């Protein structure tokens, strides 16, 4: 069965490049979503197996908050992508319980290995009844 990746990236060119890669590797892609708000809305209707999220989004909702909501509400784990390799950003990823943290630009083969490993070791789970 094909796995679905939720793609959340606010830079359109980067998002389209990532989407092309993911489709080429045989994944279904939910998105690309340019904001966390759009991503949560889409997840209401289709549950992804994993989220690939830019840490810093140009929207009201941060990648951190999105990752926490995806995990708490839908049992979806997150792989973070970022162009900023700082300790502050790494702390954000840890707080959000990201399964991986990749710095852009990331080599295609590293991205693929990370996604495949995350899907194997952190499958989507049932978080229980919603609290909101």
PDB file of C-alpha atoms in Angstrom:
ATOM      1  CA  UNK A   1       0.000   0.000   0.000  1.00  0.00           C
ATOM      2  CA  UNK A   2       1.293   3.439  -0.952  1.00  0.00           C
ATOM      3  CA  UNK A   3       2.284   5.735   1.880  1.00  0.00           C
ATOM      4  CA  UNK A   4       1.085   9.333   1.944  1.00  0.00           C
ATOM      5  CA  UNK A   5       3.398  12.200   2.825  1.00  0.00           C
ATOM      6  CA  UNK A   6       1.991  15.546   3.948  1.00  0.00           C
ATOM      7  CA  UNK A   7       4.249  18.159   2.365  1.00  0.00           C
ATOM      8  CA  UNK A   8       4.342  21.569   4.079  1.00  0.00           C
ATOM      9  CA  UNK A   9       6.749  24.062   2.511  1.00  0.00           C
ATOM     10  CA  UNK A  10       6.066  27.780   2.018  1.00  0.00           C
ATOM     11  CA  UNK A  11       8.573  28.292  -0.810  1.00  0.00           C
ATOM     12  CA  UNK A  12       6.633  27.274  -3.936  1.00  0.00           C
ATOM     13  CA  UNK A  13       9.639  26.263  -6.055  1.00  0.00           C
ATOM     14  CA  UNK A  14      11.059  24.105  -3.261  1.00  0.00           C
ATOM     15  CA  UNK A  15       7.621  22.594  -2.591  1.00  0.00           C
ATOM     16  CA  UNK A  16       7.149  21.607  -6.227  1.00  0.00           C
ATOM     17  CA  UNK A  17      10.642  20.083  -6.379  1.00  0.00           C
ATOM     18  CA  UNK A  18       9.991  18.035  -3.250  1.00  0.00           C
ATOM     19  CA  UNK A  19       6.592  16.948  -4.551  1.00  0.00           C
ATOM     20  CA  UNK A  20       8.183  15.726  -7.792  1.00  0.00           C
ATOM     21  CA  UNK A  21      10.779  13.715  -5.845  1.00  0.00           C
ATOM     22  CA  UNK A  22       8.201  12.150  -3.530  1.00  0.00           C
ATOM     23  CA  UNK A  23       5.929  11.167  -6.409  1.00  0.00           C
ATOM     24  CA  UNK A  24       8.898   9.743  -8.295  1.00  0.00           C
ATOM     25  CA  UNK A  25       9.730   7.575  -5.281  1.00  0.00           C
ATOM     26  CA  UNK A  26       6.210   6.156  -5.306  1.00  0.00           C
ATOM     27  CA  UNK A  27       4.650   8.113  -2.450  1.00  0.00           C
ATOM     28  CA  UNK A  28       1.277   9.803  -2.554  1.00  0.00           C
ATOM     29  CA  UNK A  29       1.592  13.488  -1.667  1.00  0.00           C
ATOM     30  CA  UNK A  30      -0.919  15.462   0.343  1.00  0.00           C
ATOM     31  CA  UNK A  31      -0.213  19.043  -0.649  1.00  0.00           C
ATOM     32  CA  UNK A  32       2.074  20.765  -1.113  1.00  0.00           C
ATOM     33  CA  UNK A  33       0.659  23.052   1.557  1.00  0.00           C
ATOM     34  CA  UNK A  34       2.061  26.564   1.784  1.00  0.00           C
ATOM     35  CA  UNK A  35       0.901  27.047   5.388  1.00  0.00           C
ATOM     36  CA  UNK A  36       0.262  25.101   8.550  1.00  0.00           C
ATOM     37  CA  UNK A  37      -3.376  26.134   8.518  1.00  0.00           C
ATOM     38  CA  UNK A  38      -3.907  24.595   5.083  1.00  0.00           C
ATOM     39  CA  UNK A  39      -2.039  21.454   6.158  1.00  0.00           C
ATOM     40  CA  UNK A  40      -4.252  20.921   9.218  1.00  0.00           C
ATOM     41  CA  UNK A  41      -7.353  21.496   7.104  1.00  0.00           C
ATOM     42  CA  UNK A  42      -6.274  18.899   4.559  1.00  0.00           C
ATOM     43  CA  UNK A  43      -5.411  16.421   7.306  1.00  0.00           C
ATOM     44  CA  UNK A  44      -9.023  16.589   8.504  1.00  0.00           C
ATOM     45  CA  UNK A  45     -10.033  14.814   5.288  1.00  0.00           C
ATOM     46  CA  UNK A  46      -7.063  12.569   4.516  1.00  0.00           C
ATOM     47  CA  UNK A  47      -4.606  11.165   7.054  1.00  0.00           C
ATOM     48  CA  UNK A  48      -0.979  11.163   5.954  1.00  0.00           C
ATOM     49  CA  UNK A  49       1.477   8.535   7.152  1.00  0.00           C
ATOM     50  CA  UNK A  50       4.205  11.128   7.725  1.00  0.00           C
ATOM     51  CA  UNK A  51       4.622  14.913   7.507  1.00  0.00           C
ATOM     52  CA  UNK A  52       7.563  16.659   5.840  1.00  0.00           C
ATOM     53  CA  UNK A  53       7.478  20.181   7.304  1.00  0.00           C
ATOM     54  CA  UNK A  54       9.549  23.337   6.949  1.00  0.00           C
ATOM     55  CA  UNK A  55      10.365  24.578  10.461  1.00  0.00           C
ATOM     56  CA  UNK A  56       9.790  28.253   9.656  1.00  0.00           C
ATOM     57  CA  UNK A  57       6.604  28.854   7.715  1.00  0.00           C
ATOM     58  CA  UNK A  58       5.446  32.217   6.396  1.00  0.00           C
ATOM     59  CA  UNK A  59       2.063  31.828   8.073  1.00  0.00           C
ATOM     60  CA  UNK A  60       0.482  32.397  11.458  1.00  0.00           C
ATOM     61  CA  UNK A  61       1.115  28.765  12.385  1.00  0.00           C
ATOM     62  CA  UNK A  62       4.723  27.694  12.906  1.00  0.00           C
ATOM     63  CA  UNK A  63       6.125  24.356  11.819  1.00  0.00           C
ATOM     64  CA  UNK A  64       6.600  23.587  15.519  1.00  0.00           C
ATOM     65  CA  UNK A  65       2.927  24.082  16.356  1.00  0.00           C
ATOM     66  CA  UNK A  66       1.849  22.176  13.254  1.00  0.00           C
ATOM     67  CA  UNK A  67       4.053  19.185  14.142  1.00  0.00           C
ATOM     68  CA  UNK A  68       2.705  19.112  17.696  1.00  0.00           C
ATOM     69  CA  UNK A  69      -0.920  19.248  16.468  1.00  0.00           C
ATOM     70  CA  UNK A  70      -0.336  16.535  13.862  1.00  0.00           C
ATOM     71  CA  UNK A  71       1.130  14.249  16.515  1.00  0.00           C
ATOM     72  CA  UNK A  72      -1.447  14.979  19.229  1.00  0.00           C
ATOM     73  CA  UNK A  73      -4.576  15.013  17.088  1.00  0.00           C
ATOM     74  CA  UNK A  74      -3.782  12.574  14.274  1.00  0.00           C
ATOM     75  CA  UNK A  75      -0.831  10.451  15.427  1.00  0.00           C
ATOM     76  CA  UNK A  76       1.327  11.691  12.528  1.00  0.00           C
ATOM     77  CA  UNK A  77       5.091  12.023  12.974  1.00  0.00           C
ATOM     78  CA  UNK A  78       7.120  14.830  11.414  1.00  0.00           C
ATOM     79  CA  UNK A  79      10.418  15.130   9.574  1.00  0.00           C
ATOM     80  CA  UNK A  80      11.556  18.744   9.726  1.00  0.00           C
ATOM     81  CA  UNK A  81      13.332  20.548   6.882  1.00  0.00           C
ATOM     82  CA  UNK A  82      15.056  23.851   7.489  1.00  0.00           C
ATOM     83  CA  UNK A  83      17.504  26.234   5.946  1.00  0.00           C
ATOM     84  CA  UNK A  84      18.610  27.343   9.406  1.00  0.00           C
ATOM     85  CA  UNK A  85      20.913  24.967  11.230  1.00  0.00           C
ATOM     86  CA  UNK A  86      20.989  26.673  14.630  1.00  0.00           C
ATOM     87  CA  UNK A  87      20.717  25.286  18.147  1.00  0.00           C
ATOM     88  CA  UNK A  88      17.469  27.226  18.586  1.00  0.00           C
ATOM     89  CA  UNK A  89      15.910  25.499  15.579  1.00  0.00           C
ATOM     90  CA  UNK A  90      17.167  22.101  16.785  1.00  0.00           C
ATOM     91  CA  UNK A  91      15.534  22.737  20.165  1.00  0.00           C
ATOM     92  CA  UNK A  92      12.275  23.518  18.380  1.00  0.00           C
ATOM     93  CA  UNK A  93      12.509  20.187  16.552  1.00  0.00           C
ATOM     94  CA  UNK A  94      13.122  18.333  19.827  1.00  0.00           C
ATOM     95  CA  UNK A  95      10.160  20.062  21.527  1.00  0.00           C
ATOM     96  CA  UNK A  96       7.929  19.011  18.649  1.00  0.00           C
ATOM     97  CA  UNK A  97       9.224  15.407  18.928  1.00  0.00           C
ATOM     98  CA  UNK A  98      10.302  15.398  15.290  1.00  0.00           C
ATOM     99  CA  UNK A  99      11.586  12.030  14.129  1.00  0.00           C
ATOM    100  CA  UNK A 100      14.270  13.682  12.001  1.00  0.00           C
ATOM    101  CA  UNK A 101      15.788  17.077  11.277  1.00  0.00           C
ATOM    102  CA  UNK A 102      17.299  17.816   7.865  1.00  0.00           C
ATOM    103  CA  UNK A 103      19.118  20.953   6.727  1.00  0.00           C
ATOM    104  CA  UNK A 104      18.359  22.328   3.256  1.00  0.00           C
ATOM    105  CA  UNK A 105      19.659  21.739   0.759  1.00  0.00           C
ATOM    106  CA  UNK A 106      19.457  18.033   1.493  1.00  0.00           C
ATOM    107  CA  UNK A 107      20.752  15.354  -0.862  1.00  0.00           C
ATOM    108  CA  UNK A 108      17.924  13.430  -2.520  1.00  0.00           C
ATOM    109  CA  UNK A 109      19.221  10.059  -1.292  1.00  0.00           C
ATOM    110  CA  UNK A 110      19.481  11.350   2.306  1.00  0.00           C
ATOM    111  CA  UNK A 111      15.918  12.648   2.170  1.00  0.00           C
ATOM    112  CA  UNK A 112      14.617   9.363   0.800  1.00  0.00           C
ATOM    113  CA  UNK A 113      16.457   7.269   3.409  1.00  0.00           C
ATOM    114  CA  UNK A 114      15.188   9.520   6.195  1.00  0.00           C
ATOM    115  CA  UNK A 115      11.574   9.300   5.013  1.00  0.00           C
ATOM    116  CA  UNK A 116      11.700   5.520   4.568  1.00  0.00           C
ATOM    117  CA  UNK A 117      13.294   5.075   8.006  1.00  0.00           C
ATOM    118  CA  UNK A 118      10.741   7.382   9.654  1.00  0.00           C
ATOM    119  CA  UNK A 119       7.847   5.496   8.067  1.00  0.00           C
ATOM    120  CA  UNK A 120       9.256   2.201   9.313  1.00  0.00           C
ATOM    121  CA  UNK A 121      10.167   3.258  12.850  1.00  0.00           C
ATOM    122  CA  UNK A 122       7.419   5.842  13.548  1.00  0.00           C
ATOM    123  CA  UNK A 123       4.190   4.652  11.917  1.00  0.00           C
ATOM    124  CA  UNK A 124       1.036   6.690  12.283  1.00  0.00           C
ATOM    125  CA  UNK A 125      -0.758   5.803  15.526  1.00  0.00           C
ATOM    126  CA  UNK A 126      -4.193   6.344  17.041  1.00  0.00           C
ATOM    127  CA  UNK A 127      -3.823   9.234  19.510  1.00  0.00           C
ATOM    128  CA  UNK A 128      -7.167   8.463  21.150  1.00  0.00           C
ATOM    129  CA  UNK A 129     -10.161  10.771  21.451  1.00  0.00           C
ATOM    130  CA  UNK A 130      -9.648  14.378  20.408  1.00  0.00           C
ATOM    131  CA  UNK A 131      -9.337  16.833  23.250  1.00  0.00           C
ATOM    132  CA  UNK A 132     -10.750  19.826  21.388  1.00  0.00           C
TER     133      UNK A 132
END
